[in-house]
PDB file of C-alpha atoms in Angstrom:
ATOM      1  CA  UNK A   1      12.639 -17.995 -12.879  1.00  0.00           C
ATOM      2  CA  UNK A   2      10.980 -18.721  -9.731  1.00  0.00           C
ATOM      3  CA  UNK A   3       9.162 -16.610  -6.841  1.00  0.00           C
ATOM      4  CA  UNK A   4      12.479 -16.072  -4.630  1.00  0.00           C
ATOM      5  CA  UNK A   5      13.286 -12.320  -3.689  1.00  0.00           C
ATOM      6  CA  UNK A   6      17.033 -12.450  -4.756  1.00  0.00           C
ATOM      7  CA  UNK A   7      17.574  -9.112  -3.921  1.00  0.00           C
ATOM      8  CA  UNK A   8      18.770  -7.201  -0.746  1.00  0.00           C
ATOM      9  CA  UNK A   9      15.697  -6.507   1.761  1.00  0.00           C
ATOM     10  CA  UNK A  10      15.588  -3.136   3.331  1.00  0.00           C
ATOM     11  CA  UNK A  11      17.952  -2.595   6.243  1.00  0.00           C
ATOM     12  CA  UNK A  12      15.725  -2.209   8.648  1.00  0.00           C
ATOM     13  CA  UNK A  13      13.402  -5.729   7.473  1.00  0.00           C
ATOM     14  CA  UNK A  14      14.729  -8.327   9.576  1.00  0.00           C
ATOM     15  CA  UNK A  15      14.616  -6.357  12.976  1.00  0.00           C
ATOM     16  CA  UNK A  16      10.907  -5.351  11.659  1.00  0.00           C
ATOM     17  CA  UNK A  17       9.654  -8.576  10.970  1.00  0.00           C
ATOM     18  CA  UNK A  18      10.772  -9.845  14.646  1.00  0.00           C
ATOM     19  CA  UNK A  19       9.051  -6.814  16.132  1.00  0.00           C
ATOM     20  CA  UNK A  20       6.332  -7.198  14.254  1.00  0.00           C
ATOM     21  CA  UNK A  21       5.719 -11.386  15.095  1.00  0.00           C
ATOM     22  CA  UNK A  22       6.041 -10.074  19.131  1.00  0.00           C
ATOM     23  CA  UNK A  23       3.531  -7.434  18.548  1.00  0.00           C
ATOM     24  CA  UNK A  24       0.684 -10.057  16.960  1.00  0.00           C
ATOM     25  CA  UNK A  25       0.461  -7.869  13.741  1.00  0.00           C
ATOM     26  CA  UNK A  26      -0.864 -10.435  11.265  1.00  0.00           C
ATOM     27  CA  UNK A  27      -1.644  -8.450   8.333  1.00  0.00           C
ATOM     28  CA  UNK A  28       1.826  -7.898   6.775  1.00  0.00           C
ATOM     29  CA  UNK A  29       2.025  -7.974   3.194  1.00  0.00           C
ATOM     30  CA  UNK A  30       4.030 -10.436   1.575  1.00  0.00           C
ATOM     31  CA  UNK A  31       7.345 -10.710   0.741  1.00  0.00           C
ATOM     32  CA  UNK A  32       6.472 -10.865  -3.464  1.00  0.00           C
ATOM     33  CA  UNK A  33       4.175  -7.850  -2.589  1.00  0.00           C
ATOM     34  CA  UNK A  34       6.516  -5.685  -0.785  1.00  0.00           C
ATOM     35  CA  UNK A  35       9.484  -6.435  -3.712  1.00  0.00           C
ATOM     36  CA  UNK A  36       7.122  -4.974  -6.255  1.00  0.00           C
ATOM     37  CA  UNK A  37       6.097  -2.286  -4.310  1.00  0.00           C
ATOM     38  CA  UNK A  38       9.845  -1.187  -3.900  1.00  0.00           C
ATOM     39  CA  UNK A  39       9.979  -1.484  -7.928  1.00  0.00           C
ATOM     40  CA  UNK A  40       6.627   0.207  -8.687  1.00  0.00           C
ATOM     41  CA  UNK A  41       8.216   3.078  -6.125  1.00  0.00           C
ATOM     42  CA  UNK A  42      11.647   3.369  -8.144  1.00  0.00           C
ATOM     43  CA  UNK A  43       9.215   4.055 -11.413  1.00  0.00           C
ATOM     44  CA  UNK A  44       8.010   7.433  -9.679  1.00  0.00           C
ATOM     45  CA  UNK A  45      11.105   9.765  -9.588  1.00  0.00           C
ATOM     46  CA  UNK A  46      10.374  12.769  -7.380  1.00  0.00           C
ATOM     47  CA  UNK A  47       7.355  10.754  -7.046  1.00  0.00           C
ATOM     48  CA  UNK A  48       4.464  12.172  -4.404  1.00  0.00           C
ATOM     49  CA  UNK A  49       3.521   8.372  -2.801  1.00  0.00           C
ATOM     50  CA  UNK A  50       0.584   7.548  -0.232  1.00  0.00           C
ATOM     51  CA  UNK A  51       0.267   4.385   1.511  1.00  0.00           C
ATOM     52  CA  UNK A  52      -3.208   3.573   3.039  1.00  0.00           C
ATOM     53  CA  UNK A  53      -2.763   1.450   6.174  1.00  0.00           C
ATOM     54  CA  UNK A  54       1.158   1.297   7.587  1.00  0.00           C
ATOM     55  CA  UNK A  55       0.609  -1.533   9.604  1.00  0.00           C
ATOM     56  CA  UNK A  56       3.787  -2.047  11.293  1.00  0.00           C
ATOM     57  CA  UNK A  57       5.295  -0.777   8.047  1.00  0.00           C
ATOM     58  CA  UNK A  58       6.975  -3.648   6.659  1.00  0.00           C
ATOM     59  CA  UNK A  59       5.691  -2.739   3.279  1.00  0.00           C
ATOM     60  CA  UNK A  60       6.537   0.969   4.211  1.00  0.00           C
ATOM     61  CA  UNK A  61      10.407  -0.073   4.086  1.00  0.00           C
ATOM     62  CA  UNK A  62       9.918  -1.538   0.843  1.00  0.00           C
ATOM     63  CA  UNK A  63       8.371   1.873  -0.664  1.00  0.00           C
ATOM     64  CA  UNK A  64      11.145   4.021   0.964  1.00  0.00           C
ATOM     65  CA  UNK A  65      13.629   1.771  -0.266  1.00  0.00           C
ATOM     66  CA  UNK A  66      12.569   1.946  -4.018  1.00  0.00           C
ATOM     67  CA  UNK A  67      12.168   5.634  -3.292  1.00  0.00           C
ATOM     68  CA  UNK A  68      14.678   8.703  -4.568  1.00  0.00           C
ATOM     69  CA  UNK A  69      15.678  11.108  -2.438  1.00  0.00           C
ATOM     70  CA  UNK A  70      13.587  13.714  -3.717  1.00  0.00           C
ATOM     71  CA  UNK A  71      10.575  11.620  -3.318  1.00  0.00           C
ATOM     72  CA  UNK A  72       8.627  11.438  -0.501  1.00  0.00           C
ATOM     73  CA  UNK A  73       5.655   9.252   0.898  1.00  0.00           C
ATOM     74  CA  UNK A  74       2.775   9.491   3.523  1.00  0.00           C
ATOM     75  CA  UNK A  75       1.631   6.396   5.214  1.00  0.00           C
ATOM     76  CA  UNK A  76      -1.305   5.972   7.781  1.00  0.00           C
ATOM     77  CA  UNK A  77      -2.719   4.148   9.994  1.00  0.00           C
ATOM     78  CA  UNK A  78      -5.201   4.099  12.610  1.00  0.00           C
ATOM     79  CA  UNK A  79      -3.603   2.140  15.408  1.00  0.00           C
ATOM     80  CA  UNK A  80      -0.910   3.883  17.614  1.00  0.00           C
ATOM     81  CA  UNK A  81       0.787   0.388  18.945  1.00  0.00           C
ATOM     82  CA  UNK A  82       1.565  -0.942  15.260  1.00  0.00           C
ATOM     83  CA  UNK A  83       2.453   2.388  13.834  1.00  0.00           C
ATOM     84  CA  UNK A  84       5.050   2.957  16.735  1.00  0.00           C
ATOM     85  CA  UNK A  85       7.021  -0.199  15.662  1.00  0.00           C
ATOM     86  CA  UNK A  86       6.961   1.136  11.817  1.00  0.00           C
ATOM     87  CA  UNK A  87       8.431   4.824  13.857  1.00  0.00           C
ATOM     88  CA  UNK A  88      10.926   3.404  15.746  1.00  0.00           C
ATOM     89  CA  UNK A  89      12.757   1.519  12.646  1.00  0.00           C
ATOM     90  CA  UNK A  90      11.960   4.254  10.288  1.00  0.00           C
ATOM     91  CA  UNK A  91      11.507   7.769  11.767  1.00  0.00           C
ATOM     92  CA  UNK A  92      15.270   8.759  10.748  1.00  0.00           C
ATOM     93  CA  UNK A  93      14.038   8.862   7.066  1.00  0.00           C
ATOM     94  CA  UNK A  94      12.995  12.460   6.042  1.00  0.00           C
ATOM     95  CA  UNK A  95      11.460  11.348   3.202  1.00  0.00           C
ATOM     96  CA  UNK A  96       8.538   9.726   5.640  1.00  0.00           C
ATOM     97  CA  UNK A  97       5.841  11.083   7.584  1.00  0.00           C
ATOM     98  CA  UNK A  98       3.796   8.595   9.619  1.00  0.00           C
ATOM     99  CA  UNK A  99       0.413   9.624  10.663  1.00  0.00           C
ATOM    100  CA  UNK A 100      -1.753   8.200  13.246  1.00  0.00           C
ATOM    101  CA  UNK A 101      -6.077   8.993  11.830  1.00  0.00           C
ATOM    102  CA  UNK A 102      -8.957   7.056  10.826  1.00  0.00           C
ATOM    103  CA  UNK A 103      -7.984   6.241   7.057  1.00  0.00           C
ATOM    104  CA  UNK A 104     -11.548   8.044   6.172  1.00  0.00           C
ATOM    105  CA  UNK A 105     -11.018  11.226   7.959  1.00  0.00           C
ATOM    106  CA  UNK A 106      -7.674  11.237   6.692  1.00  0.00           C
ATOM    107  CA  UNK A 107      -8.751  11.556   3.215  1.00  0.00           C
ATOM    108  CA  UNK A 108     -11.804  13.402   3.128  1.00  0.00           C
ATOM    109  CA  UNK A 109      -9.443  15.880   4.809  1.00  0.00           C
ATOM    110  CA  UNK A 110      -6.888  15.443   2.363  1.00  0.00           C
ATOM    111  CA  UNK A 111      -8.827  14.981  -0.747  1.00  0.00           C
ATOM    112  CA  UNK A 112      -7.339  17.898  -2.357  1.00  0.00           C
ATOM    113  CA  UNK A 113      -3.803  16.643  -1.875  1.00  0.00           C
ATOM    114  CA  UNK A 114      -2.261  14.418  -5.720  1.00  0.00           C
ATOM    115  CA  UNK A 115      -0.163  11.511  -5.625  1.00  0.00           C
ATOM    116  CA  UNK A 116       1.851   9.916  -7.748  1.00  0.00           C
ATOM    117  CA  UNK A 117       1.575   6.174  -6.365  1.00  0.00           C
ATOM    118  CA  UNK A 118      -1.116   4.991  -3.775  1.00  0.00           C
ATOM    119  CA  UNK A 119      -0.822   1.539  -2.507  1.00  0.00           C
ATOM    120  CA  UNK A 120      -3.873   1.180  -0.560  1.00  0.00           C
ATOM    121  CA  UNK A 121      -3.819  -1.076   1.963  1.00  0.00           C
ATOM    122  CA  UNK A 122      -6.701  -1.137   4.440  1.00  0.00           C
ATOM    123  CA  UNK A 123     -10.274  -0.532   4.245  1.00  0.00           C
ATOM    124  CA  UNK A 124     -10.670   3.128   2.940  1.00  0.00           C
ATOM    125  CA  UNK A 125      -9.161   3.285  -0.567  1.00  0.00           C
ATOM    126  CA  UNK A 126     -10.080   0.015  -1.600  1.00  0.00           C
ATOM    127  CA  UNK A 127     -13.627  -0.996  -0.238  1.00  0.00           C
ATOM    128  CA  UNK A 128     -14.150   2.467   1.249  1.00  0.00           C
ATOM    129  CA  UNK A 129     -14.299   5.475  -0.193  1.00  0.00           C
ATOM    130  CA  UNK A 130     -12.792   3.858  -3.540  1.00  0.00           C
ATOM    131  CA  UNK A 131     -13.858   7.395  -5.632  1.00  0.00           C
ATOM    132  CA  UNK A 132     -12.487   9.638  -3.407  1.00  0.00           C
ATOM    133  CA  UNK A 133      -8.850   7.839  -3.373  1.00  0.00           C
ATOM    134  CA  UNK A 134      -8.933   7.318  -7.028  1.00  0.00           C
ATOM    135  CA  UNK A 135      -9.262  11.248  -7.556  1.00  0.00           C
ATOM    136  CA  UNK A 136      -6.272  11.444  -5.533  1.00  0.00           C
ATOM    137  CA  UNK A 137      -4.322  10.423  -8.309  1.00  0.00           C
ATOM    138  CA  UNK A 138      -2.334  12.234 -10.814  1.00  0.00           C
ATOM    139  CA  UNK A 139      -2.346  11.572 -14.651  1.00  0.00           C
ATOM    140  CA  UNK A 140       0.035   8.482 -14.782  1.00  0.00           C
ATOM    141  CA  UNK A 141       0.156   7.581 -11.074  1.00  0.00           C
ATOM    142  CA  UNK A 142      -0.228   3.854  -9.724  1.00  0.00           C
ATOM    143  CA  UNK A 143      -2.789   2.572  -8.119  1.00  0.00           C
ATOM    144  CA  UNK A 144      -2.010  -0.700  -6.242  1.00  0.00           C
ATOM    145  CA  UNK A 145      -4.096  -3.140  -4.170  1.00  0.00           C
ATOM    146  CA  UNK A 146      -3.020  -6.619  -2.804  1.00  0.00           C
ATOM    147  CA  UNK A 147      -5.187  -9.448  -1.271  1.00  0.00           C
ATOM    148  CA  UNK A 148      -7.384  -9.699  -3.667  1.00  0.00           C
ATOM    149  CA  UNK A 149      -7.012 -13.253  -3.797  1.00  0.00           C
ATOM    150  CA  UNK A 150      -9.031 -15.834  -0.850  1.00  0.00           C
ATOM    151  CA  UNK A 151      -7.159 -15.014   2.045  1.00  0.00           C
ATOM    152  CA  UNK A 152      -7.597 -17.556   5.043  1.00  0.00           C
ATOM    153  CA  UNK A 153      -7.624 -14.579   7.417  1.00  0.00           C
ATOM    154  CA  UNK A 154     -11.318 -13.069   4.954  1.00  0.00           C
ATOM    155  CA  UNK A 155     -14.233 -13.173   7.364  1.00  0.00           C
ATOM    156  CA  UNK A 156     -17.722 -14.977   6.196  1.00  0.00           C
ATOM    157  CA  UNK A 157     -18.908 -12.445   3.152  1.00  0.00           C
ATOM    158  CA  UNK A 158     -14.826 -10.558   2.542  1.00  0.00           C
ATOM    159  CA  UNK A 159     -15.325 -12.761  -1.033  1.00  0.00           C
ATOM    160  CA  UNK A 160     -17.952 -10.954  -2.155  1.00  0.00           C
ATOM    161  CA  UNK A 161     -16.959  -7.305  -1.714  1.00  0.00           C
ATOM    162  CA  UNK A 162     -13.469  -8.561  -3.148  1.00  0.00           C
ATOM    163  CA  UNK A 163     -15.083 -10.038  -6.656  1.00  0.00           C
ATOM    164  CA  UNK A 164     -17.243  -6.540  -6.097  1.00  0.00           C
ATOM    165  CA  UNK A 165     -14.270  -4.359  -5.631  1.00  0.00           C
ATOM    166  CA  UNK A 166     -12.117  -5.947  -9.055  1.00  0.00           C
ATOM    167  CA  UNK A 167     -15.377  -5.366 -10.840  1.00  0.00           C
ATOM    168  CA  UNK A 168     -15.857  -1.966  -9.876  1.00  0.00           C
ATOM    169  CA  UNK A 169     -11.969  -1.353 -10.901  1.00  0.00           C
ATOM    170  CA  UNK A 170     -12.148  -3.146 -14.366  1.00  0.00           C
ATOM    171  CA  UNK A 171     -15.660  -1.063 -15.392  1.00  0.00           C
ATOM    172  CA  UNK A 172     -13.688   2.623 -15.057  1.00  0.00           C
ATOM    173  CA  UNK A 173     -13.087   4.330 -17.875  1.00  0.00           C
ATOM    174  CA  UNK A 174     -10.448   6.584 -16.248  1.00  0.00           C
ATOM    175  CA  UNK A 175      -7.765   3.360 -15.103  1.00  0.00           C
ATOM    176  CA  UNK A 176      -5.804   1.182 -17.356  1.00  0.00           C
ATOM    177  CA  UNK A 177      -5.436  -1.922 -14.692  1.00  0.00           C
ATOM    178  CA  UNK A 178      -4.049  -5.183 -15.168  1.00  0.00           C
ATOM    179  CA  UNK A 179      -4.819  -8.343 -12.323  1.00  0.00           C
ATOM    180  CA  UNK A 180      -2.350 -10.808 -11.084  1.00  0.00           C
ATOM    181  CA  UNK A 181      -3.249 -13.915  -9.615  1.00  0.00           C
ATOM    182  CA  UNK A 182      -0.001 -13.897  -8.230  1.00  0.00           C
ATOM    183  CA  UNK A 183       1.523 -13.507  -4.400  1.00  0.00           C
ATOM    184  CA  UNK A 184      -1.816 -12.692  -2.493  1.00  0.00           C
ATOM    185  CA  UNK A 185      -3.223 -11.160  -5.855  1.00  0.00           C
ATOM    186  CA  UNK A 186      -2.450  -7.972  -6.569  1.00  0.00           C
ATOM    187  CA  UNK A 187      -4.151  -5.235  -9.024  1.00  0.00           C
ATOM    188  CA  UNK A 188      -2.157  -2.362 -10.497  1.00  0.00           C
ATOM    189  CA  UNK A 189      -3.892   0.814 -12.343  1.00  0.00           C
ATOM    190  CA  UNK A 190      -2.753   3.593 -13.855  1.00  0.00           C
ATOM    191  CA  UNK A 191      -4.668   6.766 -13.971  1.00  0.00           C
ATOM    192  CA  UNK A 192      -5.544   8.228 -17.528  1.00  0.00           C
TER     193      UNK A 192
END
């Protein structure tokens, strides 16, 4: 076994990717990331899915493409110019809605709403607001996070709120989670 994706990518990948190295976007997730993403999203069957931070929605394509049809997923982002490239490749999927807002306005406004799988991908839902997102979840949903291994892009001190964060995670009694120091490092939970 090694770390090659041997599978087909999302039809829309390649054309993303190039758009995506043009634009500067340097935040993408991963390639091992975005596969399990697509698998953890295939596990939810009429599932209700959030994604915290769309970037240029690379991993977005991933999601949708582990997706059924009677799924659907939310994904935002607070920067117009990145989110447009993840609209252009992917506004034909109904399953979708793309929403420009501040990640932290987004869900104290939404805070009612239950999902099924959040990957959260930015700042609120993972070192923001980590309580609010977390009641978000239904009974059995996924929580994932990524980069929670040193990342050469961390600015001085992003170490210490990381080690914080997995902390934080492994002390709740309401999440089964496991940690993989694999790809950038990923934690999944599960909501009891």
């Amino acid at each position: 076994m090694t770390e090659e994706i041997n599978q087909f990518f999302p039809e829309a990948y390649k054309a993303m990717m190039e758009a995506t190295a043009a634009s500067g976007f340097s935040m993408a997730s991963d390639l091992l990331t975005c596969s399990l993403l697509r698998t953890l999203a295939a596990s939810k069957p009429a599932g209700k899915m959030l994604e915290l931070g769309t970037g240029t929605g690379l991993s977005t394509s991933w999601i949708l493409d582990g997706m059924d049809e009677q799924s659907s997923l939310i994904s935002v982002d607070n920067d117009p110019v990145f989110l447009n490239i993840a609209d252009n490749f992917l506004k034909d999927d109904h399953r979708l809605q793309l929403i420009t807002a501040d990640g932290g306005q987004w869900v104290e406004t939404n805070r009612h709403k239950k999902f099924d799988y959040i990957f959260a991908d930015t700042w609120h839902g993972k070192y923001l607001m980590l309580d609010e997102v977390l009641a978000m979840l239904n009974p059995g949903a996924l929580y994932i996070i990524d980069d929670m291994l040193p990342q050469p892009n961390w600015p001085e001190g992003h170490q210490e709120k990381a080690v914080k964060l997995v902390n934080d995670l492994a002390a709740r009694r309401d999440l089964l989670l496991t940690k993989q120091v694999w790809a950038t490092g990923i934690i999944i939970a599960v909501k009891k």
